[in-house]
């Protein structure tokens, strides 16, 4: 018997990113996903129901109290029809309503009535996203197992720069397909610990040694692990991006702090991923007062930091599957394979950081995954998409 197509109910709310929903629906339909669209009143200011009707091939619903709609497909039928309800863009308003369970229109009502998995793609001004009220509401939704996809970082329609952009349609399509696939939750019941971002090694009370890691790759891995059903510890050096809702964030500064946190969580984890750009050296002594200018040269004595991932891989008891990253600018394969062997890792992700459009502080990246007996090239794509592929590759190995 032919299986029916997967069904996504797309709830569009009133944000400028609503214009991207036409593309989102088209791409979902390319993957044989049936889509029905429900729009809030404010969504209709940003994209017309007629556009959404044309791309979905279905009448668009927008009213809870429409006798005709109720006779054909009312809120309860909608709620039951869907395999996944995706709210995109999800404004701060709908997030707040969902958090307290308000049901005052078709979308909010069916969100309470649906037994299906629910996902939201937040999109709003960065200040609104960072507001404690929004963050508290998102944490409430995450606790209820509502998947929170994004937001992305970057320039916003209002001119601000920061977290709050809706994920791009192709990124949402990947997450939808992932959520709808039978093996979606391949990391259910697993604990994943990830290090991300840079470390800061103090020289004196106001100066430190650090690097350009933004945390985007590691945070993408954390989001991907969550999407695959894992419980996630994210040990992060100082970054300016927000952690995905639902992760256990452990904020650290130095390599020494990260070492302690990693060795606390790694033995309780199934998978450990060292994506952080850890400073190999720190100052032998940290000056108590600000170092004064003293002539033309200043000599600093540096001492080696502990190798965090090597210590995790060396755990005699409760050793997790251990995955490193190798940021290289030359002889990528040789150096990456060297680190795989010397640090006794199970897998390493070789990252050519000499390219301007990949690696440190970029939205995109490309990797080559190395195991002791195998390798896989992952071409340039968004760090979020890449992270999902990496996490699936790891999940496959620990099955
Ligand atoms: O944060 P983004 O801007 O998104 O950039 C992502 C990234 C480029 C930082 C990331 O993809 C990456 O390549 N991370 C590893 C960076 C690095 O420092 O690599 P490495 O070759 O120096 O270290 C090899 C491995 O050992 C890494 O897993 C590292 O976390 C680990 N390490 C290194 C030193 C140390 N003292 N302890 C460690 O655990």
CSV table of C-alpha atoms and ligand atoms in Angstrom, one decimal:
chain,number,residue,atom,x,y,z
A,1,UNK,CA,0.0,0.0,0.0
A,2,UNK,CA,1.3,3.4,-0.9
A,3,UNK,CA,2.2,5.5,2.2
A,4,UNK,CA,0.5,8.9,2.4
A,5,UNK,CA,2.6,12.0,2.2
A,6,UNK,CA,3.7,13.7,5.4
A,7,UNK,CA,1.6,16.6,6.5
A,8,UNK,CA,2.8,19.9,7.8
A,9,UNK,CA,0.4,22.6,9.1
A,10,UNK,CA,2.2,25.9,8.7
A,11,UNK,CA,1.1,28.7,11.0
A,12,UNK,CA,2.2,32.0,9.7
A,13,UNK,CA,2.3,35.0,12.2
A,14,UNK,CA,2.9,38.7,11.6
A,15,UNK,CA,6.6,39.2,11.1
A,16,UNK,CA,8.4,40.5,8.0
A,17,UNK,CA,10.0,37.1,7.5
A,18,UNK,CA,6.5,35.9,6.5
A,19,UNK,CA,7.4,36.7,3.0
A,20,UNK,CA,9.8,33.7,3.0
A,21,UNK,CA,6.9,31.3,3.7
A,22,UNK,CA,6.0,31.1,0.0
A,23,UNK,CA,9.5,29.7,-0.7
A,24,UNK,CA,9.3,27.4,2.3
A,25,UNK,CA,6.0,25.9,1.1
A,26,UNK,CA,7.3,25.4,-2.4
A,27,UNK,CA,10.4,23.6,-1.1
A,28,UNK,CA,8.4,21.4,1.2
A,29,UNK,CA,6.2,20.4,-1.7
A,30,UNK,CA,9.3,19.6,-3.7
A,31,UNK,CA,9.9,16.9,-1.0
A,32,UNK,CA,6.3,15.6,-1.4
A,33,UNK,CA,5.2,17.1,1.9
A,34,UNK,CA,1.5,18.2,2.0
A,35,UNK,CA,1.1,21.7,3.4
A,36,UNK,CA,-1.9,23.5,4.8
A,37,UNK,CA,-1.6,27.1,5.8
A,38,UNK,CA,-3.2,28.9,8.7
A,39,UNK,CA,-2.5,32.7,9.0
A,40,UNK,CA,-3.1,35.1,11.8
A,41,UNK,CA,-4.6,38.5,11.0
A,42,UNK,CA,-1.3,40.3,11.3
A,43,UNK,CA,0.4,37.7,9.0
A,44,UNK,CA,-1.9,38.9,6.2
A,45,UNK,CA,-0.2,42.3,6.3
A,46,UNK,CA,3.1,40.7,5.3
A,47,UNK,CA,2.0,38.1,2.7
A,48,UNK,CA,-1.4,37.5,1.2
A,49,UNK,CA,-3.5,34.4,1.7
A,50,UNK,CA,-3.8,34.3,-2.1
A,51,UNK,CA,-0.1,33.8,-2.5
A,52,UNK,CA,0.0,31.1,0.1
A,53,UNK,CA,-3.1,29.4,-1.5
A,54,UNK,CA,-1.3,29.5,-4.9
A,55,UNK,CA,1.9,27.8,-3.6
A,56,UNK,CA,0.2,25.3,-1.2
A,57,UNK,CA,-2.6,24.4,-3.6
A,58,UNK,CA,-4.9,24.6,-0.6
A,59,UNK,CA,-7.4,27.1,0.7
A,60,UNK,CA,-5.8,29.2,3.5
A,61,UNK,CA,-7.6,29.3,6.8
A,62,UNK,CA,-7.5,32.3,9.0
A,63,UNK,CA,-10.7,32.3,11.1
A,64,UNK,CA,-11.7,30.3,14.1
A,65,UNK,CA,-15.3,31.4,13.8
A,66,UNK,CA,-16.0,30.7,10.2
A,67,UNK,CA,-19.0,28.4,9.9
A,68,UNK,CA,-18.0,27.2,6.5
A,69,UNK,CA,-14.5,26.4,7.5
A,70,UNK,CA,-15.7,24.7,10.6
A,71,UNK,CA,-17.9,22.5,8.4
A,72,UNK,CA,-15.1,21.7,6.0
A,73,UNK,CA,-12.0,21.6,8.2
A,74,UNK,CA,-12.3,23.3,11.6
A,75,UNK,CA,-9.6,23.7,14.2
A,76,UNK,CA,-9.9,20.2,15.6
A,77,UNK,CA,-9.6,18.6,12.2
A,78,UNK,CA,-6.6,20.8,11.4
A,79,UNK,CA,-5.1,19.8,14.7
A,80,UNK,CA,-5.6,16.1,13.9
A,81,UNK,CA,-4.6,16.3,10.3
A,82,UNK,CA,-1.0,17.4,10.9
A,83,UNK,CA,2.0,15.3,11.5
A,84,UNK,CA,3.9,18.5,12.4
A,85,UNK,CA,2.7,22.0,13.2
A,86,UNK,CA,5.3,24.6,12.3
A,87,UNK,CA,4.9,28.2,13.4
A,88,UNK,CA,7.1,30.3,11.1
A,89,UNK,CA,7.8,33.1,11.6
A,90,UNK,CA,7.0,32.9,15.3
A,91,UNK,CA,6.8,36.4,16.7
A,92,UNK,CA,7.3,37.2,20.4
A,93,UNK,CA,3.5,37.6,20.6
A,94,UNK,CA,2.7,34.0,19.5
A,95,UNK,CA,5.5,32.7,21.6
A,96,UNK,CA,4.0,34.4,24.7
A,97,UNK,CA,0.5,33.2,23.9
A,98,UNK,CA,1.8,29.6,23.5
A,99,UNK,CA,3.7,29.8,26.8
A,100,UNK,CA,0.5,30.7,28.7
A,101,UNK,CA,-1.9,28.7,26.5
A,102,UNK,CA,-4.0,31.6,25.1
A,103,UNK,CA,-6.5,30.4,22.5
A,104,UNK,CA,-8.0,33.4,20.8
A,105,UNK,CA,-7.7,32.6,17.1
A,106,UNK,CA,-7.5,29.6,14.8
A,107,UNK,CA,-3.7,29.1,15.1
A,108,UNK,CA,-3.5,29.4,18.9
A,109,UNK,CA,-6.5,27.2,19.3
A,110,UNK,CA,-5.3,24.4,17.1
A,111,UNK,CA,-1.9,24.6,18.8
A,112,UNK,CA,-3.6,23.5,22.0
A,113,UNK,CA,-5.7,20.9,20.3
A,114,UNK,CA,-3.0,19.2,18.3
A,115,UNK,CA,-1.4,15.9,19.3
A,116,UNK,CA,1.2,16.5,16.6
A,117,UNK,CA,4.8,17.6,17.2
A,118,UNK,CA,5.1,21.4,17.3
A,119,UNK,CA,8.0,23.4,16.1
A,120,UNK,CA,8.5,27.2,16.0
A,121,UNK,CA,10.9,29.3,14.0
A,122,UNK,CA,11.4,32.5,16.1
A,123,UNK,CA,11.8,35.8,14.2
A,124,UNK,CA,11.9,39.2,15.7
A,125,UNK,CA,14.0,42.2,16.5
A,126,UNK,CA,17.2,41.1,18.4
A,127,UNK,CA,16.3,43.2,21.5
A,128,UNK,CA,12.9,41.6,21.7
A,129,UNK,CA,14.4,38.1,21.3
A,130,UNK,CA,17.0,38.8,24.1
A,131,UNK,CA,14.3,40.2,26.4
A,132,UNK,CA,13.9,38.1,29.5
A,133,UNK,CA,10.2,37.7,28.9
A,134,UNK,CA,10.8,36.1,25.5
A,135,UNK,CA,13.6,34.0,26.8
A,136,UNK,CA,11.5,32.8,29.8
A,137,UNK,CA,8.6,31.9,27.4
A,138,UNK,CA,11.0,30.0,25.0
A,139,UNK,CA,12.4,28.1,28.0
A,140,UNK,CA,8.8,27.1,28.9
A,141,UNK,CA,8.1,25.9,25.4
A,142,UNK,CA,11.3,24.0,25.3
A,143,UNK,CA,10.4,22.2,28.6
A,144,UNK,CA,7.1,21.1,26.8
A,145,UNK,CA,9.2,19.6,24.0
A,146,UNK,CA,8.3,22.2,21.5
A,147,UNK,CA,11.2,22.3,19.0
A,148,UNK,CA,12.7,25.8,18.7
A,149,UNK,CA,14.4,26.1,15.4
A,150,UNK,CA,16.7,29.1,15.3
A,151,UNK,CA,16.7,32.1,15.2
A,152,UNK,CA,19.6,32.9,13.0
A,153,UNK,CA,22.1,35.7,13.5
A,154,UNK,CA,22.8,38.7,11.2
A,155,UNK,CA,21.4,41.9,9.8
A,156,UNK,CA,17.7,42.4,10.5
A,157,UNK,CA,15.0,44.1,8.4
A,158,UNK,CA,14.9,46.9,11.1
A,159,UNK,CA,18.6,47.5,10.6
A,160,UNK,CA,19.7,45.9,13.9
A,161,UNK,CA,22.3,43.2,13.9
A,162,UNK,CA,21.9,40.1,16.2
A,163,UNK,CA,19.9,37.0,16.9
A,164,UNK,CA,16.4,37.1,15.7
A,165,UNK,CA,16.3,36.3,11.9
A,166,UNK,CA,14.1,33.4,10.9
A,167,UNK,CA,16.1,30.5,9.6
A,168,UNK,CA,16.2,30.3,5.8
A,169,UNK,CA,13.6,28.2,4.1
A,170,UNK,CA,16.2,25.6,3.0
A,171,UNK,CA,17.3,25.2,6.7
A,172,UNK,CA,13.7,24.9,7.9
A,173,UNK,CA,13.0,22.3,5.2
A,174,UNK,CA,15.9,20.2,6.5
A,175,UNK,CA,14.6,20.4,10.0
A,176,UNK,CA,11.1,19.5,8.9
A,177,UNK,CA,12.3,16.5,7.0
A,178,UNK,CA,14.4,15.5,9.9
A,179,UNK,CA,11.5,15.8,12.3
A,180,UNK,CA,9.2,13.8,10.1
A,181,UNK,CA,11.6,11.0,9.3
A,182,UNK,CA,10.9,7.7,11.2
A,183,UNK,CA,14.5,7.7,12.6
A,184,UNK,CA,14.1,11.4,13.6
A,185,UNK,CA,15.1,11.0,17.3
A,186,UNK,CA,18.2,8.9,16.7
A,187,UNK,CA,19.9,10.4,19.8
A,188,UNK,CA,16.9,10.0,22.1
A,189,UNK,CA,18.1,9.0,25.6
A,190,UNK,CA,21.7,10.0,24.8
A,191,UNK,CA,23.6,12.7,26.5
A,192,UNK,CA,25.9,14.9,24.3
A,193,UNK,CA,28.5,17.3,25.8
A,194,UNK,CA,29.9,19.9,23.4
A,195,UNK,CA,32.6,22.5,23.9
A,196,UNK,CA,32.2,25.7,21.8
A,197,UNK,CA,33.6,29.2,21.4
A,198,UNK,CA,37.0,30.5,22.3
A,199,UNK,CA,38.8,30.5,25.7
A,200,UNK,CA,40.2,33.6,27.3
A,201,UNK,CA,43.5,33.4,29.1
A,202,UNK,CA,44.0,36.4,31.4
A,203,UNK,CA,47.3,38.4,31.3
A,204,UNK,CA,46.2,41.0,33.9
A,205,UNK,CA,42.8,42.3,35.1
A,206,UNK,CA,42.0,43.9,31.7
A,207,UNK,CA,43.8,41.8,29.1
A,208,UNK,CA,43.6,38.3,27.7
A,209,UNK,CA,44.8,36.0,24.9
A,210,UNK,CA,42.0,34.6,22.8
A,211,UNK,CA,40.9,33.9,19.2
A,212,UNK,CA,38.2,34.5,16.7
A,213,UNK,CA,35.9,31.6,17.5
A,214,UNK,CA,32.3,32.9,17.5
A,215,UNK,CA,30.7,29.7,18.9
A,216,UNK,CA,28.5,29.3,15.8
A,217,UNK,CA,29.8,25.8,14.8
A,218,UNK,CA,29.5,24.4,18.4
A,219,UNK,CA,26.1,26.0,19.0
A,220,UNK,CA,24.9,24.6,15.7
A,221,UNK,CA,26.0,21.1,16.9
A,222,UNK,CA,24.1,21.7,20.1
A,223,UNK,CA,21.0,22.6,18.2
A,224,UNK,CA,21.3,19.6,15.9
A,225,UNK,CA,21.8,17.2,18.9
A,226,UNK,CA,18.7,18.6,20.5
A,227,UNK,CA,16.8,18.2,17.2
A,228,UNK,CA,17.8,14.5,17.2
A,229,UNK,CA,16.5,14.0,20.7
A,230,UNK,CA,19.6,14.3,22.8
A,231,UNK,CA,20.1,15.9,26.2
A,232,UNK,CA,22.8,18.5,25.6
A,233,UNK,CA,25.4,20.1,27.8
A,234,UNK,CA,27.0,23.1,26.0
A,235,UNK,CA,30.3,24.2,27.6
A,236,UNK,CA,30.9,27.6,26.1
A,237,UNK,CA,33.7,30.1,26.2
A,238,UNK,CA,32.6,33.8,25.9
A,239,UNK,CA,30.5,34.4,22.8
A,240,UNK,CA,27.9,36.9,21.7
A,241,UNK,CA,25.3,34.5,20.4
A,242,UNK,CA,22.5,32.9,22.5
A,243,UNK,CA,22.4,29.3,23.4
A,244,UNK,CA,19.7,27.2,21.8
A,245,UNK,CA,16.7,26.8,24.1
A,246,UNK,CA,16.7,23.6,25.9
A,247,UNK,CA,20.4,23.1,26.3
A,248,UNK,CA,22.2,23.0,29.6
A,249,UNK,CA,24.6,25.9,29.1
A,250,UNK,CA,27.8,25.9,31.2
A,251,UNK,CA,29.6,29.3,30.6
A,252,UNK,CA,33.3,29.3,31.2
A,253,UNK,CA,36.2,31.7,30.5
A,254,UNK,CA,39.6,29.9,30.5
A,255,UNK,CA,40.9,26.6,29.2
A,256,UNK,CA,41.3,25.6,32.9
A,257,UNK,CA,37.6,26.3,33.6
A,258,UNK,CA,36.6,24.4,30.4
A,259,UNK,CA,38.8,21.5,31.5
A,260,UNK,CA,37.0,21.2,34.8
A,261,UNK,CA,33.6,21.4,33.2
A,262,UNK,CA,34.4,18.9,30.5
A,263,UNK,CA,35.8,16.3,32.9
A,264,UNK,CA,32.7,16.8,35.1
A,265,UNK,CA,30.2,16.2,32.2
A,266,UNK,CA,32.1,13.8,29.9
A,267,UNK,CA,31.9,10.7,32.1
A,268,UNK,CA,28.1,11.2,32.2
A,269,UNK,CA,27.9,11.6,28.4
A,270,UNK,CA,27.5,9.2,25.5
A,271,UNK,CA,29.2,11.6,23.1
A,272,UNK,CA,31.8,14.4,23.7
A,273,UNK,CA,32.5,16.9,21.0
A,274,UNK,CA,35.4,19.3,21.3
A,275,UNK,CA,34.5,22.2,18.9
A,276,UNK,CA,36.0,24.9,21.1
A,277,UNK,CA,39.1,26.8,20.0
A,278,UNK,CA,41.0,26.3,23.2
A,279,UNK,CA,44.1,28.4,23.8
A,280,UNK,CA,47.0,26.0,23.8
A,281,UNK,CA,49.0,28.3,26.2
A,282,UNK,CA,48.2,30.7,29.1
A,283,UNK,CA,50.3,33.2,31.0
A,284,UNK,CA,52.6,31.6,33.5
A,285,UNK,CA,51.5,34.3,36.0
A,286,UNK,CA,48.5,36.6,35.8
A,287,UNK,CA,49.5,40.1,36.9
A,288,UNK,CA,47.4,41.3,39.8
A,289,UNK,CA,47.4,44.9,38.5
A,290,UNK,CA,47.3,46.2,34.9
A,291,UNK,CA,50.6,45.7,33.3
A,292,UNK,CA,52.3,49.0,32.6
A,293,UNK,CA,54.0,50.0,29.4
A,294,UNK,CA,57.7,49.4,29.8
A,295,UNK,CA,59.8,50.2,26.8
A,296,UNK,CA,59.8,48.8,23.3
A,297,UNK,CA,59.4,45.1,24.0
A,298,UNK,CA,57.4,43.0,26.4
A,299,UNK,CA,58.2,39.3,27.0
A,300,UNK,CA,55.4,37.1,28.2
A,301,UNK,CA,56.1,33.6,29.5
A,302,UNK,CA,53.4,31.2,28.5
A,303,UNK,CA,52.8,27.7,29.9
A,304,UNK,CA,50.9,24.9,28.3
A,305,UNK,CA,47.2,24.4,29.0
A,306,UNK,CA,45.7,21.0,29.7
A,307,UNK,CA,44.6,19.2,26.5
A,308,UNK,CA,40.9,18.9,27.3
A,309,UNK,CA,39.8,16.5,24.6
A,310,UNK,CA,42.9,14.2,25.1
A,311,UNK,CA,42.0,13.9,28.8
A,312,UNK,CA,38.4,13.0,27.9
A,313,UNK,CA,39.5,10.4,25.4
A,314,UNK,CA,41.9,9.0,28.0
A,315,UNK,CA,39.1,8.4,30.6
A,316,UNK,CA,39.5,4.8,31.7
A,317,UNK,CA,35.9,4.5,32.9
A,318,UNK,CA,32.7,5.9,31.3
A,319,UNK,CA,34.6,7.2,28.3
A,320,UNK,CA,32.2,8.9,25.8
A,321,UNK,CA,32.5,8.6,22.0
A,322,UNK,CA,35.0,11.4,21.5
A,323,UNK,CA,35.0,13.7,18.5
A,324,UNK,CA,37.5,16.5,18.0
A,325,UNK,CA,37.8,19.4,15.5
A,326,UNK,CA,41.1,20.3,13.8
A,327,UNK,CA,41.3,23.9,12.7
A,328,UNK,CA,44.2,24.0,10.1
A,329,UNK,CA,45.6,26.4,7.6
A,330,UNK,CA,47.9,23.9,5.7
A,331,UNK,CA,48.4,20.2,5.3
A,332,UNK,CA,44.9,19.7,6.6
A,333,UNK,CA,44.7,15.9,6.2
A,334,UNK,CA,48.1,15.2,7.7
A,335,UNK,CA,47.5,17.4,10.8
A,336,UNK,CA,43.9,16.3,11.3
A,337,UNK,CA,44.8,12.6,11.1
A,338,UNK,CA,47.8,13.3,13.5
A,339,UNK,CA,45.4,14.8,16.1
A,340,UNK,CA,43.0,11.9,15.6
A,341,UNK,CA,45.7,9.4,16.5
A,342,UNK,CA,47.7,11.4,19.1
A,343,UNK,CA,44.7,12.5,21.1
A,344,UNK,CA,43.2,9.0,20.8
A,345,UNK,CA,39.9,10.3,19.4
A,346,UNK,CA,37.2,8.3,17.7
A,347,UNK,CA,36.6,10.9,15.0
A,348,UNK,CA,37.9,14.3,13.9
A,349,UNK,CA,36.3,17.1,11.8
A,350,UNK,CA,39.1,18.7,9.8
A,351,UNK,CA,38.3,22.4,9.3
A,352,UNK,CA,40.3,24.3,6.6
A,353,UNK,CA,40.2,27.7,8.3
A,354,UNK,CA,42.3,29.4,5.6
A,355,UNK,CA,39.3,30.1,3.4
A,356,UNK,CA,37.6,33.5,3.9
A,357,UNK,CA,34.0,32.1,3.6
A,358,UNK,CA,34.4,29.2,6.2
A,359,UNK,CA,35.8,28.4,9.6
A,360,UNK,CA,36.1,31.0,12.3
A,361,UNK,CA,33.3,33.5,12.7
A,362,UNK,CA,31.6,32.7,9.4
A,363,UNK,CA,28.0,31.6,8.8
A,364,UNK,CA,29.2,28.8,6.6
A,365,UNK,CA,31.7,26.0,6.9
A,366,UNK,CA,33.0,22.9,5.1
A,367,UNK,CA,34.5,19.9,6.9
A,368,UNK,CA,36.2,16.5,6.2
A,369,UNK,CA,35.3,13.9,8.7
A,370,UNK,CA,38.0,11.4,9.5
A,371,UNK,CA,37.7,8.1,11.4
A,372,UNK,CA,40.6,5.7,11.7
A,373,UNK,CA,39.4,3.7,8.7
A,374,UNK,CA,37.2,6.1,6.7
A,375,UNK,CA,36.6,9.7,5.6
A,376,UNK,CA,33.7,11.8,4.4
A,377,UNK,CA,33.8,15.3,2.7
A,378,UNK,CA,31.1,17.7,3.7
A,379,UNK,CA,31.0,20.6,1.2
A,380,UNK,CA,30.4,24.3,2.1
A,381,UNK,CA,27.0,25.0,3.6
A,382,UNK,CA,25.5,26.8,6.5
A,383,UNK,CA,26.9,25.8,9.9
A,384,UNK,CA,23.4,24.7,11.0
A,385,UNK,CA,22.9,22.3,8.1
A,386,UNK,CA,26.5,21.1,8.4
A,387,UNK,CA,26.0,20.5,12.2
A,388,UNK,CA,23.0,18.3,11.5
A,389,UNK,CA,25.0,16.2,9.0
A,390,UNK,CA,27.8,15.8,11.5
A,391,UNK,CA,25.5,14.8,14.3
A,392,UNK,CA,23.8,12.2,12.1
A,393,UNK,CA,27.2,10.8,11.1
A,394,UNK,CA,28.1,10.5,14.8
A,395,UNK,CA,24.7,9.0,15.7
A,396,UNK,CA,25.2,6.4,12.9
A,397,UNK,CA,28.6,5.4,14.5
A,398,UNK,CA,27.3,4.9,18.0
A,399,UNK,CA,24.2,2.9,17.0
B,1,LIG,O1,33.3,29.1,16.6
B,1,LIG,P1,33.2,29.4,15.1
B,1,LIG,O2,33.4,30.8,14.8
B,1,LIG,O3,31.9,28.8,14.5
B,1,LIG,O4,34.4,28.5,14.4
B,1,LIG,C1,34.4,27.2,14.4
B,1,LIG,C2,35.8,26.6,14.6
B,1,LIG,C3,36.7,27.0,13.5
B,1,LIG,C4,36.4,27.1,16.0
B,1,LIG,C5,35.6,25.0,14.8
B,1,LIG,O5,35.0,24.5,13.6
B,1,LIG,C6,36.9,24.4,15.0
B,1,LIG,O6,37.7,24.0,14.1
B,1,LIG,N1,37.3,24.1,16.3
B,1,LIG,C7,38.6,23.6,16.7
B,1,LIG,C8,39.5,24.7,16.8
B,1,LIG,C9,40.9,24.3,17.4
B,1,LIG,O7,41.3,24.9,18.3
B,1,LIG,O8,41.4,23.2,16.9
B,1,LIG,P2,42.9,22.6,17.3
B,1,LIG,O9,43.3,22.0,16.1
B,1,LIG,O10,43.7,23.7,17.9
B,1,LIG,O11,42.5,21.6,18.4
B,1,LIG,C10,42.2,20.2,18.1
B,1,LIG,C11,41.2,19.7,19.1
B,1,LIG,O12,41.7,19.7,20.4
B,1,LIG,C12,39.9,20.5,19.1
B,1,LIG,O13,38.8,19.5,19.3
B,1,LIG,C13,40.0,21.3,20.4
B,1,LIG,O14,38.8,21.6,21.0
B,1,LIG,C14,40.8,20.4,21.3
B,1,LIG,N2,41.7,21.1,22.3
B,1,LIG,C15,42.8,21.9,21.8
B,1,LIG,C16,43.6,22.4,22.8
B,1,LIG,C17,43.4,22.1,24.1
B,1,LIG,N3,44.2,22.6,25.1
B,1,LIG,N4,42.4,21.3,24.5
B,1,LIG,C18,41.5,20.8,23.6
B,1,LIG,O15,40.6,20.1,24.0
